[in-house]
Amino acid sequence: MKPVMVVHGGAWAIPDAFAEASVAGVKAAARAGNAVLKIGGSALDAVEAAVRIMEDDPVFDAGHGAVLNTDGEVELDAIIMEGKTLAAGAVSSVRNIANPVSLARAVMEKTPHVMLTDRGANQFAESIGISMLPTDALVTEEERREWEHCKKYVVGVKELFNSQWGHDTVGAVALDSMGNVACATSTGGIRNKMVGRVGDSPIIGSGGYADNKSGAVSCTGHGESILKVTLARLILFHMDQGRTASEAAEHSLQYMGERVQGGGGVIVVSPTGDWTATFTTERMAWAAVDEDVLSYGLNPKDKFTETVN
């Protein structure tokens, strides 16, 4: 089976000041995931590696660089899922974990549960030796300034999502040489969210889904809208009905826009290697590696390519 790696860095109104860094970040993540696949690694290992790159990159809203809630705190959500057995792990509202995607994988592999939240997730992380960071270690100076601005002018989350003040999720999907698919999604949510708010990202079938019989999806965008239509599972449903990855993604995003007036983006890969990166927001940073060709884009209809060394 021909391996495929696709990543996204969030669907929102990405300002020009972040454009170059966002594209560079997703390209680096796609290369990291592809490097895993190229040596015969699993799709699960590949999506974790790719998402960790973006969690460590402060240009994205996941891990280091996450946005702040109404109390000025980081609350992180993540999911990881593999398509062979439908094993999945997720965490929500964790505050001082650098790489929530790896904690989500530990939940999947080392507990009988699928999701752990808040204090319980941190207790589990400590029990398996994942180091805790100081409370403000993940907060950038720029994010602190933006949060103060939004607090001062009482900017709401919906206004933020539809402006250049918003940030969003990162994610990855992969198909490995054994024909297995996997997905991973990680986020800091949206600035000024209520304390304890959980969006679509860690929810199976909404922020992500992976099934060898259908494909793998990672979603990004307005979390409440994605939750209402269970976007990831909706896309795979349409693929099960015979639509291509691109057709299923476009149809499902259009439905979400019409039904609940929500914008977003998705990356999808099928069990045969058919893939897409599609969005209805102003921009979405994405990159994919397919047969040693790195494709990437930011604006609608963008598709630039270069050879993977």
PDB file of N, CA and C in Angstrom, residues 174-250:
ATOM      1  N   ALA A 174      -3.350   9.685   8.278  1.00  0.00           N
ATOM      2  CA  ALA A 174      -2.321   8.938   7.553  1.00  0.00           C
ATOM      3  C   ALA A 174      -2.840   7.572   7.138  1.00  0.00           C
ATOM      4  N   LEU A 175      -2.260   7.086   6.057  1.00  0.00           N
ATOM      5  CA  LEU A 175      -2.442   5.709   5.584  1.00  0.00           C
ATOM      6  C   LEU A 175      -1.063   5.091   5.504  1.00  0.00           C
ATOM      7  N   ASP A 176      -0.855   3.960   6.169  1.00  0.00           N
ATOM      8  CA  ASP A 176       0.481   3.354   6.159  1.00  0.00           C
ATOM      9  C   ASP A 176       0.582   2.217   5.148  1.00  0.00           C
ATOM     10  N   SER A 177       1.777   1.636   5.032  1.00  0.00           N
ATOM     11  CA  SER A 177       2.038   0.616   4.017  1.00  0.00           C
ATOM     12  C   SER A 177       1.288  -0.683   4.272  1.00  0.00           C
ATOM     13  N   MET A 178       0.764  -0.857   5.484  1.00  0.00           N
ATOM     14  CA  MET A 178      -0.024  -2.043   5.812  1.00  0.00           C
ATOM     15  C   MET A 178      -1.514  -1.840   5.532  1.00  0.00           C
ATOM     16  N   GLY A 179      -1.874  -0.647   5.082  1.00  0.00           N
ATOM     17  CA  GLY A 179      -3.272  -0.354   4.780  1.00  0.00           C
ATOM     18  C   GLY A 179      -4.076   0.133   5.964  1.00  0.00           C
ATOM     19  N   ASN A 180      -3.383   0.491   7.055  1.00  0.00           N
ATOM     20  CA  ASN A 180      -4.074   1.015   8.234  1.00  0.00           C
ATOM     21  C   ASN A 180      -4.139   2.538   8.178  1.00  0.00           C
ATOM     22  N   VAL A 181      -5.255   3.097   8.658  1.00  0.00           N
ATOM     23  CA  VAL A 181      -5.401   4.553   8.733  1.00  0.00           C
ATOM     24  C   VAL A 181      -5.434   4.983  10.197  1.00  0.00           C
ATOM     25  N   ALA A 182      -5.143   6.259  10.424  1.00  0.00           N
ATOM     26  CA  ALA A 182      -5.203   6.830  11.770  1.00  0.00           C
ATOM     27  C   ALA A 182      -5.445   8.325  11.655  1.00  0.00           C
ATOM     28  N   CYS A 183      -5.937   8.898  12.750  1.00  0.00           N
ATOM     29  CA  CYS A 183      -6.137  10.354  12.808  1.00  0.00           C
ATOM     30  C   CYS A 183      -5.682  10.860  14.162  1.00  0.00           C
ATOM     31  N   ALA A 184      -5.355  12.136  14.216  1.00  0.00           N
ATOM     32  CA  ALA A 184      -5.076  12.806  15.486  1.00  0.00           C
ATOM     33  C   ALA A 184      -5.454  14.268  15.345  1.00  0.00           C
ATOM     34  N   THR A 185      -6.011  14.842  16.403  1.00  0.00           N
ATOM     35  CA  THR A 185      -6.427  16.243  16.420  1.00  0.00           C
ATOM     36  C   THR A 185      -6.071  16.814  17.794  1.00  0.00           C
ATOM     37  N   SER A 186      -5.586  18.067  17.813  1.00  0.00           N
ATOM     38  CA  SER A 186      -5.184  18.687  19.077  1.00  0.00           C
ATOM     39  C   SER A 186      -5.482  20.178  19.019  1.00  0.00           C
ATOM     40  N   THR A 187      -5.911  20.750  20.141  1.00  0.00           N
ATOM     41  CA  THR A 187      -6.288  22.161  20.130  1.00  0.00           C
ATOM     42  C   THR A 187      -6.215  22.810  21.508  1.00  0.00           C
ATOM     43  N   GLY A 188      -6.095  24.125  21.489  1.00  0.00           N
ATOM     44  CA  GLY A 188      -6.270  24.928  22.696  1.00  0.00           C
ATOM     45  C   GLY A 188      -7.643  25.567  22.721  1.00  0.00           C
ATOM     46  N   GLY A 189      -8.457  25.251  21.718  1.00  0.00           N
ATOM     47  CA  GLY A 189      -9.810  25.793  21.664  1.00  0.00           C
ATOM     48  C   GLY A 189      -9.860  27.154  21.027  1.00  0.00           C
ATOM     49  N   ILE A 190     -10.727  28.006  21.517  1.00  0.00           N
ATOM     50  CA  ILE A 190     -10.865  29.351  20.983  1.00  0.00           C
ATOM     51  C   ILE A 190     -10.751  30.363  22.123  1.00  0.00           C
ATOM     52  N   ARG A 191     -10.083  31.446  21.841  1.00  0.00           N
ATOM     53  CA  ARG A 191      -9.815  32.453  22.867  1.00  0.00           C
ATOM     54  C   ARG A 191     -11.115  32.940  23.507  1.00  0.00           C
ATOM     55  N   ASN A 192     -11.053  33.140  24.837  1.00  0.00           N
ATOM     56  CA  ASN A 192     -12.179  33.657  25.620  1.00  0.00           C
ATOM     57  C   ASN A 192     -13.304  32.631  25.800  1.00  0.00           C
ATOM     58  N   LYS A 193     -13.017  31.361  25.531  1.00  0.00           N
ATOM     59  CA  LYS A 193     -14.028  30.332  25.797  1.00  0.00           C
ATOM     60  C   LYS A 193     -14.293  30.260  27.299  1.00  0.00           C
ATOM     61  N   MET A 194     -15.473  29.772  27.666  1.00  0.00           N
ATOM     62  CA  MET A 194     -15.784  29.577  29.082  1.00  0.00           C
ATOM     63  C   MET A 194     -14.852  28.535  29.680  1.00  0.00           C
ATOM     64  N   VAL A 195     -14.548  28.678  30.953  1.00  0.00           N
ATOM     65  CA  VAL A 195     -13.735  27.684  31.651  1.00  0.00           C
ATOM     66  C   VAL A 195     -14.457  26.340  31.593  1.00  0.00           C
ATOM     67  N   GLY A 196     -13.734  25.308  31.181  1.00  0.00           N
ATOM     68  CA  GLY A 196     -14.322  23.980  31.097  1.00  0.00           C
ATOM     69  C   GLY A 196     -14.979  23.667  29.771  1.00  0.00           C
ATOM     70  N   ARG A 197     -15.007  24.627  28.846  1.00  0.00           N
ATOM     71  CA  ARG A 197     -15.592  24.370  27.531  1.00  0.00           C
ATOM     72  C   ARG A 197     -14.765  23.341  26.774  1.00  0.00           C
ATOM     73  N   VAL A 198     -15.436  22.359  26.210  1.00  0.00           N
ATOM     74  CA  VAL A 198     -14.796  21.342  25.370  1.00  0.00           C
ATOM     75  C   VAL A 198     -15.440  21.403  24.000  1.00  0.00           C
ATOM     76  N   GLY A 199     -14.642  21.539  22.973  1.00  0.00           N
ATOM     77  CA  GLY A 199     -15.149  21.586  21.607  1.00  0.00           C
ATOM     78  C   GLY A 199     -15.186  20.222  20.960  1.00  0.00           C
ATOM     79  N   ASP A 200     -15.080  20.224  19.646  1.00  0.00           N
ATOM     80  CA  ASP A 200     -15.190  18.967  18.900  1.00  0.00           C
ATOM     81  C   ASP A 200     -13.929  18.127  18.942  1.00  0.00           C
ATOM     82  N   SER A 201     -12.770  18.756  19.129  1.00  0.00           N
ATOM     83  CA  SER A 201     -11.496  18.076  18.870  1.00  0.00           C
ATOM     84  C   SER A 201     -11.316  16.729  19.561  1.00  0.00           C
ATOM     85  N   PRO A 202     -11.649  16.573  20.864  1.00  0.00           N
ATOM     86  CA  PRO A 202     -11.410  15.278  21.498  1.00  0.00           C
ATOM     87  C   PRO A 202     -12.574  14.301  21.386  1.00  0.00           C
ATOM     88  N   ILE A 203     -13.613  14.679  20.654  1.00  0.00           N
ATOM     89  CA  ILE A 203     -14.819  13.853  20.598  1.00  0.00           C
ATOM     90  C   ILE A 203     -14.800  12.946  19.372  1.00  0.00           C
ATOM     91  N   ILE A 204     -14.862  11.638  19.599  1.00  0.00           N
ATOM     92  CA  ILE A 204     -14.865  10.671  18.505  1.00  0.00           C
ATOM     93  C   ILE A 204     -16.048  10.934  17.580  1.00  0.00           C
ATOM     94  N   GLY A 205     -15.768  10.986  16.292  1.00  0.00           N
ATOM     95  CA  GLY A 205     -16.811  11.189  15.299  1.00  0.00           C
ATOM     96  C   GLY A 205     -17.040  12.647  14.961  1.00  0.00           C
ATOM     97  N   SER A 206     -16.523  13.549  15.792  1.00  0.00           N
ATOM     98  CA  SER A 206     -16.660  14.983  15.526  1.00  0.00           C
ATOM     99  C   SER A 206     -15.305  15.570  15.129  1.00  0.00           C
ATOM    100  N   GLY A 207     -14.376  15.659  16.082  1.00  0.00           N
ATOM    101  CA  GLY A 207     -13.062  16.198  15.769  1.00  0.00           C
ATOM    102  C   GLY A 207     -12.177  15.268  14.974  1.00  0.00           C
ATOM    103  N   GLY A 208     -12.483  13.991  15.008  1.00  0.00           N
ATOM    104  CA  GLY A 208     -11.695  13.020  14.252  1.00  0.00           C
ATOM    105  C   GLY A 208     -12.324  11.644  14.277  1.00  0.00           C
ATOM    106  N   TYR A 209     -11.966  10.838  13.304  1.00  0.00           N
ATOM    107  CA  TYR A 209     -12.415   9.453  13.267  1.00  0.00           C
ATOM    108  C   TYR A 209     -11.512   8.687  12.318  1.00  0.00           C
ATOM    109  N   ALA A 210     -11.290   7.404  12.623  1.00  0.00           N
ATOM    110  CA  ALA A 210     -10.472   6.558  11.755  1.00  0.00           C
ATOM    111  C   ALA A 210     -11.037   5.141  11.741  1.00  0.00           C
ATOM    112  N   ASP A 211     -11.238   4.619  10.550  1.00  0.00           N
ATOM    113  CA  ASP A 211     -11.767   3.267  10.367  1.00  0.00           C
ATOM    114  C   ASP A 211     -11.197   2.727   9.063  1.00  0.00           C
ATOM    115  N   ASN A 212     -10.487   1.608   9.139  1.00  0.00           N
ATOM    116  CA  ASN A 212      -9.882   1.035   7.943  1.00  0.00           C
ATOM    117  C   ASN A 212     -10.896   0.750   6.844  1.00  0.00           C
ATOM    118  N   LYS A 213     -12.150   0.573   7.213  1.00  0.00           N
ATOM    119  CA  LYS A 213     -13.179   0.273   6.213  1.00  0.00           C
ATOM    120  C   LYS A 213     -13.651   1.523   5.469  1.00  0.00           C
ATOM    121  N   SER A 214     -13.397   2.696   6.053  1.00  0.00           N
ATOM    122  CA  SER A 214     -13.926   3.936   5.474  1.00  0.00           C
ATOM    123  C   SER A 214     -12.855   4.974   5.178  1.00  0.00           C
ATOM    124  N   GLY A 215     -11.953   5.210   6.146  1.00  0.00           N
ATOM    125  CA  GLY A 215     -10.925   6.219   5.992  1.00  0.00           C
ATOM    126  C   GLY A 215     -10.670   6.931   7.306  1.00  0.00           C
ATOM    127  N   ALA A 216      -9.931   8.023   7.235  1.00  0.00           N
ATOM    128  CA  ALA A 216      -9.610   8.804   8.434  1.00  0.00           C
ATOM    129  C   ALA A 216      -9.837  10.276   8.156  1.00  0.00           C
ATOM    130  N   VAL A 217     -10.316  11.000   9.188  1.00  0.00           N
ATOM    131  CA  VAL A 217     -10.650  12.417   9.073  1.00  0.00           C
ATOM    132  C   VAL A 217     -10.147  13.157  10.307  1.00  0.00           C
ATOM    133  N   SER A 218      -9.637  14.362  10.121  1.00  0.00           N
ATOM    134  CA  SER A 218      -9.393  15.296  11.222  1.00  0.00           C
ATOM    135  C   SER A 218     -10.064  16.613  10.860  1.00  0.00           C
ATOM    136  N   CYS A 219     -10.816  17.164  11.803  1.00  0.00           N
ATOM    137  CA  CYS A 219     -11.605  18.369  11.548  1.00  0.00           C
ATOM    138  C   CYS A 219     -11.044  19.580  12.279  1.00  0.00           C
ATOM    139  N   THR A 220     -11.422  20.753  11.782  1.00  0.00           N
ATOM    140  CA  THR A 220     -11.018  22.023  12.360  1.00  0.00           C
ATOM    141  C   THR A 220     -12.087  23.052  12.028  1.00  0.00           C
ATOM    142  N   GLY A 221     -12.244  24.035  12.898  1.00  0.00           N
ATOM    143  CA  GLY A 221     -13.254  25.049  12.636  1.00  0.00           C
ATOM    144  C   GLY A 221     -14.053  25.370  13.874  1.00  0.00           C
ATOM    145  N   HIS A 222     -15.300  25.804  13.690  1.00  0.00           N
ATOM    146  CA  HIS A 222     -16.154  26.172  14.816  1.00  0.00           C
ATOM    147  C   HIS A 222     -16.623  24.906  15.519  1.00  0.00           C
ATOM    148  N   GLY A 223     -16.074  24.650  16.700  1.00  0.00           N
ATOM    149  CA  GLY A 223     -16.270  23.379  17.388  1.00  0.00           C
ATOM    150  C   GLY A 223     -17.705  23.009  17.658  1.00  0.00           C
ATOM    151  N   GLU A 224     -18.496  23.982  18.096  1.00  0.00           N
ATOM    152  CA  GLU A 224     -19.894  23.690  18.409  1.00  0.00           C
ATOM    153  C   GLU A 224     -20.657  23.248  17.161  1.00  0.00           C
ATOM    154  N   SER A 225     -20.355  23.858  16.022  1.00  0.00           N
ATOM    155  CA  SER A 225     -21.000  23.458  14.768  1.00  0.00           C
ATOM    156  C   SER A 225     -20.580  22.052  14.359  1.00  0.00           C
ATOM    157  N   ILE A 226     -19.290  21.756  14.486  1.00  0.00           N
ATOM    158  CA  ILE A 226     -18.780  20.430  14.131  1.00  0.00           C
ATOM    159  C   ILE A 226     -19.416  19.358  15.005  1.00  0.00           C
ATOM    160  N   LEU A 227     -19.572  19.664  16.293  1.00  0.00           N
ATOM    161  CA  LEU A 227     -20.217  18.718  17.208  1.00  0.00           C
ATOM    162  C   LEU A 227     -21.656  18.431  16.800  1.00  0.00           C
ATOM    163  N   LYS A 228     -22.368  19.449  16.399  1.00  0.00           N
ATOM    164  CA  LYS A 228     -23.789  19.291  16.082  1.00  0.00           C
ATOM    165  C   LYS A 228     -24.039  18.367  14.892  1.00  0.00           C
ATOM    166  N   VAL A 229     -23.087  18.338  13.953  1.00  0.00           N
ATOM    167  CA  VAL A 229     -23.289  17.482  12.766  1.00  0.00           C
ATOM    168  C   VAL A 229     -22.370  16.259  12.772  1.00  0.00           C
ATOM    169  N   THR A 230     -21.626  16.040  13.879  1.00  0.00           N
ATOM    170  CA  THR A 230     -20.623  14.959  13.955  1.00  0.00           C
ATOM    171  C   THR A 230     -19.870  14.853  12.619  1.00  0.00           C
ATOM    172  N   LEU A 231     -19.125  15.917  12.328  1.00  0.00           N
ATOM    173  CA  LEU A 231     -18.583  16.132  10.997  1.00  0.00           C
ATOM    174  C   LEU A 231     -17.681  15.007  10.494  1.00  0.00           C
ATOM    175  N   ALA A 232     -16.764  14.524  11.327  1.00  0.00           N
ATOM    176  CA  ALA A 232     -15.841  13.486  10.865  1.00  0.00           C
ATOM    177  C   ALA A 232     -16.592  12.226  10.432  1.00  0.00           C
ATOM    178  N   ARG A 233     -17.532  11.808  11.253  1.00  0.00           N
ATOM    179  CA  ARG A 233     -18.290  10.598  10.926  1.00  0.00           C
ATOM    180  C   ARG A 233     -19.216  10.829   9.741  1.00  0.00           C
ATOM    181  N   LEU A 234     -19.734  12.047   9.599  1.00  0.00           N
ATOM    182  CA  LEU A 234     -20.598  12.371   8.469  1.00  0.00           C
ATOM    183  C   LEU A 234     -19.840  12.225   7.150  1.00  0.00           C
ATOM    184  N   ILE A 235     -18.610  12.696   7.130  1.00  0.00           N
ATOM    185  CA  ILE A 235     -17.794  12.581   5.922  1.00  0.00           C
ATOM    186  C   ILE A 235     -17.563  11.118   5.560  1.00  0.00           C
ATOM    187  N   LEU A 236     -17.226  10.307   6.552  1.00  0.00           N
ATOM    188  CA  LEU A 236     -16.979   8.888   6.273  1.00  0.00           C
ATOM    189  C   LEU A 236     -18.253   8.165   5.872  1.00  0.00           C
ATOM    190  N   PHE A 237     -19.391   8.602   6.396  1.00  0.00           N
ATOM    191  CA  PHE A 237     -20.667   8.037   5.956  1.00  0.00           C
ATOM    192  C   PHE A 237     -20.843   8.250   4.454  1.00  0.00           C
ATOM    193  N   HIS A 238     -20.568   9.458   3.987  1.00  0.00           N
ATOM    194  CA  HIS A 238     -20.720   9.732   2.555  1.00  0.00           C
ATOM    195  C   HIS A 238     -19.696   8.965   1.723  1.00  0.00           C
ATOM    196  N   MET A 239     -18.513   8.746   2.267  1.00  0.00           N
ATOM    197  CA  MET A 239     -17.525   7.923   1.559  1.00  0.00           C
ATOM    198  C   MET A 239     -17.992   6.479   1.479  1.00  0.00           C
ATOM    199  N   ASP A 240     -18.625   5.997   2.541  1.00  0.00           N
ATOM    200  CA  ASP A 240     -19.188   4.643   2.515  1.00  0.00           C
ATOM    201  C   ASP A 240     -20.272   4.506   1.444  1.00  0.00           C
ATOM    202  N   GLN A 241     -20.917   5.627   1.125  1.00  0.00           N
ATOM    203  CA  GLN A 241     -21.963   5.619   0.101  1.00  0.00           C
ATOM    204  C   GLN A 241     -21.403   5.775  -1.313  1.00  0.00           C
ATOM    205  N   GLY A 242     -20.084   5.848  -1.427  1.00  0.00           N
ATOM    206  CA  GLY A 242     -19.468   5.879  -2.748  1.00  0.00           C
ATOM    207  C   GLY A 242     -18.864   7.193  -3.182  1.00  0.00           C
ATOM    208  N   ARG A 243     -18.967   8.238  -2.345  1.00  0.00           N
ATOM    209  CA  ARG A 243     -18.360   9.514  -2.714  1.00  0.00           C
ATOM    210  C   ARG A 243     -16.844   9.471  -2.522  1.00  0.00           C
ATOM    211  N   THR A 244     -16.125  10.245  -3.318  1.00  0.00           N
ATOM    212  CA  THR A 244     -14.682  10.376  -3.118  1.00  0.00           C
ATOM    213  C   THR A 244     -14.433  11.182  -1.852  1.00  0.00           C
ATOM    214  N   ALA A 245     -13.182  11.196  -1.400  1.00  0.00           N
ATOM    215  CA  ALA A 245     -12.838  11.974  -0.213  1.00  0.00           C
ATOM    216  C   ALA A 245     -13.197  13.442  -0.412  1.00  0.00           C
ATOM    217  N   SER A 246     -12.876  13.997  -1.565  1.00  0.00           N
ATOM    218  CA  SER A 246     -13.152  15.396  -1.848  1.00  0.00           C
ATOM    219  C   SER A 246     -14.652  15.675  -1.893  1.00  0.00           C
ATOM    220  N   GLU A 247     -15.404  14.807  -2.560  1.00  0.00           N
ATOM    221  CA  GLU A 247     -16.856  14.992  -2.650  1.00  0.00           C
ATOM    222  C   GLU A 247     -17.508  14.911  -1.277  1.00  0.00           C
ATOM    223  N   ALA A 248     -17.097  13.937  -0.487  1.00  0.00           N
ATOM    224  CA  ALA A 248     -17.681  13.753   0.844  1.00  0.00           C
ATOM    225  C   ALA A 248     -17.369  14.942   1.745  1.00  0.00           C
ATOM    226  N   ALA A 249     -16.131  15.442   1.667  1.00  0.00           N
ATOM    227  CA  ALA A 249     -15.735  16.582   2.496  1.00  0.00           C
ATOM    228  C   ALA A 249     -16.502  17.835   2.105  1.00  0.00           C
ATOM    229  N   GLU A 250     -16.564  18.117   0.819  1.00  0.00           N
ATOM    230  CA  GLU A 250     -17.258  19.318   0.356  1.00  0.00           C
ATOM    231  C   GLU A 250     -18.746  19.264   0.683  1.00  0.00           C
TER     232      GLU A 250
END
